[in-house]
Amino acid sequence: ISGDFDSIDSSTREYYSQTAFIATHDQNATDFTKCVRVMMEKLPQLSNVLVFCSLGGRFDHSVGIIHSLYLLNDRYPHLQIYLLTEHDLAFLLHAQRSTRIHLSSPYQGNVCSLLPFGRTAHVKTNGLKWNLDPTQELSFTKLVSSSNGYESDQTRFVDIFTDEDIIWTMTYRTN
């Protein structure tokens, strides 16, 4: 367990008493960012990280975690971090890379989104209900592709190319 522990209560510390606590005191980074940095120091070959229940609770914490995805991508461009909540999966799509997202899971939901948290992005997609064309600008002041869907129930993958880092989210079923 890593962080600055400025808000940990005694019952939580006691519950995890058999676990190592690694103090990281940088107040300019979130505990999430600091934890990933510690993991990367210990396992530099790590290429995928799955984070459970990462976007629930306070909105500012959720935005902080999304911000961390962008910061960590700059430092560890080979690392893919997946944020898994009780309803969806979110991750950063890297700039200037083609990404194919496979949809063959029996748990696949119906909703997906492309969210440009950083710079204005030009995105080309194939396999979505409302495909994006690179002549369109995705940004928070123009267009976001929220509540999109897949071309059909038979769609097995979505291809995406973006010129800037953006967030992809997709729902899944739990039953």
PDB file of C-alpha atoms in Angstrom:
ATOM      1  CA  ILE A   1       0.000   0.000   0.000  1.00  0.00           C
ATOM      2  CA  SER A   2       1.488   3.301  -1.036  1.00  0.00           C
ATOM      3  CA  GLY A   3       0.604   6.930  -0.452  1.00  0.00           C
ATOM      4  CA  ASP A   4       1.147   9.814   1.918  1.00  0.00           C
ATOM      5  CA  PHE A   5      -1.408   8.357   4.374  1.00  0.00           C
ATOM      6  CA  ASP A   6      -2.653  11.829   5.282  1.00  0.00           C
ATOM      7  CA  SER A   7      -6.253  10.627   5.434  1.00  0.00           C
ATOM      8  CA  ILE A   8      -5.942   6.991   6.524  1.00  0.00           C
ATOM      9  CA  ASP A   9      -7.815   6.137   9.700  1.00  0.00           C
ATOM     10  CA  SER A  10      -6.581   3.767  12.378  1.00  0.00           C
ATOM     11  CA  SER A  11      -9.122   1.028  11.574  1.00  0.00           C
ATOM     12  CA  THR A  12      -7.958   0.873   7.943  1.00  0.00           C
ATOM     13  CA  ARG A  13      -4.305   0.789   8.946  1.00  0.00           C
ATOM     14  CA  GLU A  14      -5.089  -1.968  11.440  1.00  0.00           C
ATOM     15  CA  TYR A  15      -7.073  -3.990   8.864  1.00  0.00           C
ATOM     16  CA  TYR A  16      -4.030  -3.989   6.542  1.00  0.00           C
ATOM     17  CA  SER A  17      -1.472  -4.434   9.337  1.00  0.00           C
ATOM     18  CA  GLN A  18       0.050  -7.509   7.639  1.00  0.00           C
ATOM     19  CA  THR A  19       0.690  -5.498   4.458  1.00  0.00           C
ATOM     20  CA  ALA A  20       3.704  -3.294   3.752  1.00  0.00           C
ATOM     21  CA  PHE A  21       3.064   0.460   3.788  1.00  0.00           C
ATOM     22  CA  ILE A  22       5.308   2.485   1.469  1.00  0.00           C
ATOM     23  CA  ALA A  23       5.207   6.189   2.309  1.00  0.00           C
ATOM     24  CA  THR A  24       5.407   8.605  -0.641  1.00  0.00           C
ATOM     25  CA  HIS A  25       5.185  12.197   0.529  1.00  0.00           C
ATOM     26  CA  ASP A  26       4.973  14.146  -2.765  1.00  0.00           C
ATOM     27  CA  GLN A  27       1.914  16.391  -2.319  1.00  0.00           C
ATOM     28  CA  ASN A  28       2.025  17.366  -6.021  1.00  0.00           C
ATOM     29  CA  ALA A  29       0.940  13.884  -7.110  1.00  0.00           C
ATOM     30  CA  THR A  30      -2.104  11.793  -6.275  1.00  0.00           C
ATOM     31  CA  ASP A  31      -1.721   8.620  -4.212  1.00  0.00           C
ATOM     32  CA  PHE A  32      -2.739   6.721  -7.347  1.00  0.00           C
ATOM     33  CA  THR A  33       0.106   8.265  -9.369  1.00  0.00           C
ATOM     34  CA  LYS A  34       2.584   7.609  -6.559  1.00  0.00           C
ATOM     35  CA  CYS A  35       1.443   3.990  -6.262  1.00  0.00           C
ATOM     36  CA  VAL A  36       1.946   3.368  -9.989  1.00  0.00           C
ATOM     37  CA  ARG A  37       5.414   4.946  -9.783  1.00  0.00           C
ATOM     38  CA  VAL A  38       6.318   2.578  -6.917  1.00  0.00           C
ATOM     39  CA  MET A  39       5.061  -0.404  -8.951  1.00  0.00           C
ATOM     40  CA  MET A  40       7.101   0.690 -11.968  1.00  0.00           C
ATOM     41  CA  GLU A  41      10.250   1.051  -9.839  1.00  0.00           C
ATOM     42  CA  LYS A  42       9.784  -2.502  -8.604  1.00  0.00           C
ATOM     43  CA  LEU A  43       8.543  -3.978 -11.916  1.00  0.00           C
ATOM     44  CA  PRO A  44       9.803  -1.790 -14.813  1.00  0.00           C
ATOM     45  CA  GLN A  45       8.764  -4.422 -17.376  1.00  0.00           C
ATOM     46  CA  LEU A  46       5.113  -4.087 -16.325  1.00  0.00           C
ATOM     47  CA  SER A  47       2.928  -3.324 -19.357  1.00  0.00           C
ATOM     48  CA  ASN A  48      -0.654  -3.608 -18.037  1.00  0.00           C
ATOM     49  CA  VAL A  49      -2.280  -2.553 -14.776  1.00  0.00           C
ATOM     50  CA  LEU A  50      -5.906  -3.229 -13.853  1.00  0.00           C
ATOM     51  CA  VAL A  51      -7.311  -0.859 -11.220  1.00  0.00           C
ATOM     52  CA  PHE A  52     -10.578  -1.909  -9.545  1.00  0.00           C
ATOM     53  CA  CYS A  53     -13.334   0.494  -8.363  1.00  0.00           C
ATOM     54  CA  SER A  54     -11.329   3.469  -9.500  1.00  0.00           C
ATOM     55  CA  LEU A  55     -13.934   6.077 -10.472  1.00  0.00           C
ATOM     56  CA  GLY A  56     -16.514   5.854  -7.714  1.00  0.00           C
ATOM     57  CA  GLY A  57     -16.970   8.384  -4.980  1.00  0.00           C
ATOM     58  CA  ARG A  58     -15.879  11.994  -5.180  1.00  0.00           C
ATOM     59  CA  PHE A  59     -15.857  13.630  -8.612  1.00  0.00           C
ATOM     60  CA  ASP A  60     -12.552  15.452  -7.961  1.00  0.00           C
ATOM     61  CA  HIS A  61     -10.882  12.112  -7.168  1.00  0.00           C
ATOM     62  CA  SER A  62     -12.231  10.655 -10.424  1.00  0.00           C
ATOM     63  CA  VAL A  63     -10.846  13.590 -12.417  1.00  0.00           C
ATOM     64  CA  GLY A  64      -7.547  13.236 -10.537  1.00  0.00           C
ATOM     65  CA  ILE A  65      -7.292   9.600 -11.628  1.00  0.00           C
ATOM     66  CA  ILE A  66      -7.991  10.526 -15.270  1.00  0.00           C
ATOM     67  CA  HIS A  67      -5.344  13.247 -14.962  1.00  0.00           C
ATOM     68  CA  SER A  68      -2.942  10.617 -13.622  1.00  0.00           C
ATOM     69  CA  LEU A  69      -3.498   8.473 -16.738  1.00  0.00           C
ATOM     70  CA  TYR A  70      -2.223  11.346 -18.874  1.00  0.00           C
ATOM     71  CA  LEU A  71       0.760  12.091 -16.600  1.00  0.00           C
ATOM     72  CA  LEU A  72       1.744   8.438 -16.276  1.00  0.00           C
ATOM     73  CA  ASN A  73       1.497   7.974 -20.045  1.00  0.00           C
ATOM     74  CA  ASP A  74       4.143  10.676 -20.490  1.00  0.00           C
ATOM     75  CA  ARG A  75       6.489   8.896 -18.078  1.00  0.00           C
ATOM     76  CA  TYR A  76       5.649   5.268 -19.007  1.00  0.00           C
ATOM     77  CA  PRO A  77       4.409   5.247 -22.636  1.00  0.00           C
ATOM     78  CA  HIS A  78       4.537   1.410 -22.777  1.00  0.00           C
ATOM     79  CA  LEU A  79       2.193   1.068 -19.763  1.00  0.00           C
ATOM     80  CA  GLN A  80      -1.553   0.577 -20.282  1.00  0.00           C
ATOM     81  CA  ILE A  81      -3.698   1.255 -17.211  1.00  0.00           C
ATOM     82  CA  TYR A  82      -7.290  -0.025 -17.187  1.00  0.00           C
ATOM     83  CA  LEU A  83      -9.790   1.487 -14.747  1.00  0.00           C
ATOM     84  CA  LEU A  84     -12.568  -0.971 -13.895  1.00  0.00           C
ATOM     85  CA  THR A  85     -15.676   0.230 -12.075  1.00  0.00           C
ATOM     86  CA  GLU A  86     -18.825  -1.691 -11.251  1.00  0.00           C
ATOM     87  CA  HIS A  87     -20.306  -0.602 -14.617  1.00  0.00           C
ATOM     88  CA  ASP A  88     -17.537   0.171 -17.086  1.00  0.00           C
ATOM     89  CA  LEU A  89     -13.950  -0.030 -18.193  1.00  0.00           C
ATOM     90  CA  ALA A  90     -11.955   3.114 -19.034  1.00  0.00           C
ATOM     91  CA  PHE A  91      -8.453   3.602 -20.395  1.00  0.00           C
ATOM     92  CA  LEU A  92      -6.269   6.006 -22.313  1.00  0.00           C
ATOM     93  CA  LEU A  93      -6.022   5.639 -26.072  1.00  0.00           C
ATOM     94  CA  HIS A  94      -2.521   6.724 -27.064  1.00  0.00           C
ATOM     95  CA  ALA A  95      -1.906   9.434 -29.634  1.00  0.00           C
ATOM     96  CA  GLN A  96      -0.686   8.452 -33.083  1.00  0.00           C
ATOM     97  CA  ARG A  97      -1.483   4.755 -32.557  1.00  0.00           C
ATOM     98  CA  SER A  98      -4.146   2.571 -34.079  1.00  0.00           C
ATOM     99  CA  THR A  99      -6.089   0.613 -31.483  1.00  0.00           C
ATOM    100  CA  ARG A 100      -8.349  -2.374 -32.069  1.00  0.00           C
ATOM    101  CA  ILE A 101     -10.785  -3.070 -29.245  1.00  0.00           C
ATOM    102  CA  HIS A 102     -12.192  -6.596 -29.337  1.00  0.00           C
ATOM    103  CA  LEU A 103     -15.840  -7.000 -28.338  1.00  0.00           C
ATOM    104  CA  SER A 104     -16.291 -10.747 -28.154  1.00  0.00           C
ATOM    105  CA  SER A 105     -16.927 -10.946 -24.403  1.00  0.00           C
ATOM    106  CA  PRO A 106     -20.300 -12.248 -23.174  1.00  0.00           C
ATOM    107  CA  TYR A 107     -20.112  -9.374 -20.655  1.00  0.00           C
ATOM    108  CA  GLN A 108     -19.934  -6.675 -23.325  1.00  0.00           C
ATOM    109  CA  GLY A 109     -22.271  -3.753 -22.683  1.00  0.00           C
ATOM    110  CA  ASN A 110     -23.887  -1.487 -25.267  1.00  0.00           C
ATOM    111  CA  VAL A 111     -22.412   1.940 -24.523  1.00  0.00           C
ATOM    112  CA  CYS A 112     -18.985   3.354 -25.295  1.00  0.00           C
ATOM    113  CA  SER A 113     -17.508   6.841 -25.279  1.00  0.00           C
ATOM    114  CA  LEU A 114     -14.465   8.715 -26.579  1.00  0.00           C
ATOM    115  CA  LEU A 115     -13.591  11.593 -24.260  1.00  0.00           C
ATOM    116  CA  PRO A 116     -10.944  14.219 -25.074  1.00  0.00           C
ATOM    117  CA  PHE A 117      -9.777  15.375 -21.634  1.00  0.00           C
ATOM    118  CA  GLY A 118      -6.615  16.961 -22.976  1.00  0.00           C
ATOM    119  CA  ARG A 119      -6.079  18.678 -26.267  1.00  0.00           C
ATOM    120  CA  THR A 120      -8.453  18.782 -29.202  1.00  0.00           C
ATOM    121  CA  ALA A 121      -8.338  15.397 -30.927  1.00  0.00           C
ATOM    122  CA  HIS A 122      -9.118  14.229 -34.434  1.00  0.00           C
ATOM    123  CA  VAL A 123     -10.356  10.652 -34.325  1.00  0.00           C
ATOM    124  CA  LYS A 124     -11.216   8.066 -36.964  1.00  0.00           C
ATOM    125  CA  THR A 125     -13.317   5.091 -35.929  1.00  0.00           C
ATOM    126  CA  ASN A 126     -14.786   2.017 -37.554  1.00  0.00           C
ATOM    127  CA  GLY A 127     -17.352  -0.230 -35.869  1.00  0.00           C
ATOM    128  CA  LEU A 128     -19.331   2.378 -33.922  1.00  0.00           C
ATOM    129  CA  LYS A 129     -22.973   3.322 -34.284  1.00  0.00           C
ATOM    130  CA  TRP A 130     -21.819   6.904 -34.858  1.00  0.00           C
ATOM    131  CA  ASN A 131     -18.342   6.639 -36.369  1.00  0.00           C
ATOM    132  CA  LEU A 132     -16.031   9.600 -36.076  1.00  0.00           C
ATOM    133  CA  ASP A 133     -14.267  11.236 -38.984  1.00  0.00           C
ATOM    134  CA  PRO A 134     -10.876  12.940 -38.516  1.00  0.00           C
ATOM    135  CA  THR A 135     -12.291  16.191 -39.906  1.00  0.00           C
ATOM    136  CA  GLN A 136     -14.389  16.488 -36.724  1.00  0.00           C
ATOM    137  CA  GLU A 137     -12.779  18.028 -33.656  1.00  0.00           C
ATOM    138  CA  LEU A 138     -13.305  16.294 -30.334  1.00  0.00           C
ATOM    139  CA  SER A 139     -12.901  18.665 -27.391  1.00  0.00           C
ATOM    140  CA  PHE A 140     -14.833  19.675 -24.303  1.00  0.00           C
ATOM    141  CA  THR A 141     -15.772  22.942 -25.990  1.00  0.00           C
ATOM    142  CA  LYS A 142     -17.008  21.335 -29.231  1.00  0.00           C
ATOM    143  CA  LEU A 143     -17.875  17.639 -29.381  1.00  0.00           C
ATOM    144  CA  VAL A 144     -17.463  14.604 -27.158  1.00  0.00           C
ATOM    145  CA  SER A 145     -18.555  11.158 -28.243  1.00  0.00           C
ATOM    146  CA  SER A 146     -20.418  10.113 -25.111  1.00  0.00           C
ATOM    147  CA  SER A 147     -23.151   7.485 -25.104  1.00  0.00           C
ATOM    148  CA  ASN A 148     -22.067   6.059 -28.435  1.00  0.00           C
ATOM    149  CA  GLY A 149     -22.651   2.405 -29.279  1.00  0.00           C
ATOM    150  CA  TYR A 150     -21.501  -0.353 -31.569  1.00  0.00           C
ATOM    151  CA  GLU A 151     -22.523  -0.746 -35.208  1.00  0.00           C
ATOM    152  CA  SER A 152     -24.585  -3.841 -34.441  1.00  0.00           C
ATOM    153  CA  ASP A 153     -24.874  -6.763 -32.036  1.00  0.00           C
ATOM    154  CA  GLN A 154     -22.570  -8.639 -34.420  1.00  0.00           C
ATOM    155  CA  THR A 155     -19.731  -6.079 -34.210  1.00  0.00           C
ATOM    156  CA  ARG A 156     -16.641  -7.936 -32.997  1.00  0.00           C
ATOM    157  CA  PHE A 157     -14.152  -5.040 -32.816  1.00  0.00           C
ATOM    158  CA  VAL A 158     -13.803  -1.276 -33.022  1.00  0.00           C
ATOM    159  CA  ASP A 159     -10.814   0.329 -34.741  1.00  0.00           C
ATOM    160  CA  ILE A 160      -9.710   3.731 -33.497  1.00  0.00           C
ATOM    161  CA  PHE A 161      -6.970   6.131 -34.535  1.00  0.00           C
ATOM    162  CA  THR A 162      -6.486   9.380 -32.635  1.00  0.00           C
ATOM    163  CA  ASP A 163      -3.940  12.144 -33.088  1.00  0.00           C
ATOM    164  CA  GLU A 164      -4.050  13.024 -29.359  1.00  0.00           C
ATOM    165  CA  ASP A 165      -4.473  11.011 -26.174  1.00  0.00           C
ATOM    166  CA  ILE A 166      -8.155  10.474 -25.323  1.00  0.00           C
ATOM    167  CA  ILE A 167     -10.137   8.350 -22.886  1.00  0.00           C
ATOM    168  CA  TRP A 168     -12.148   5.339 -24.073  1.00  0.00           C
ATOM    169  CA  THR A 169     -14.930   3.972 -21.872  1.00  0.00           C
ATOM    170  CA  MET A 170     -17.136   0.950 -22.433  1.00  0.00           C
ATOM    171  CA  THR A 171     -19.868  -0.572 -20.319  1.00  0.00           C
ATOM    172  CA  TYR A 172     -20.109  -4.209 -19.419  1.00  0.00           C
ATOM    173  CA  ARG A 173     -22.777  -6.481 -17.973  1.00  0.00           C
ATOM    174  CA  THR A 174     -22.347  -8.168 -14.649  1.00  0.00           C
ATOM    175  CA  ASN A 175     -25.120 -10.770 -14.944  1.00  0.00           C
TER     176      ASN A 175
END
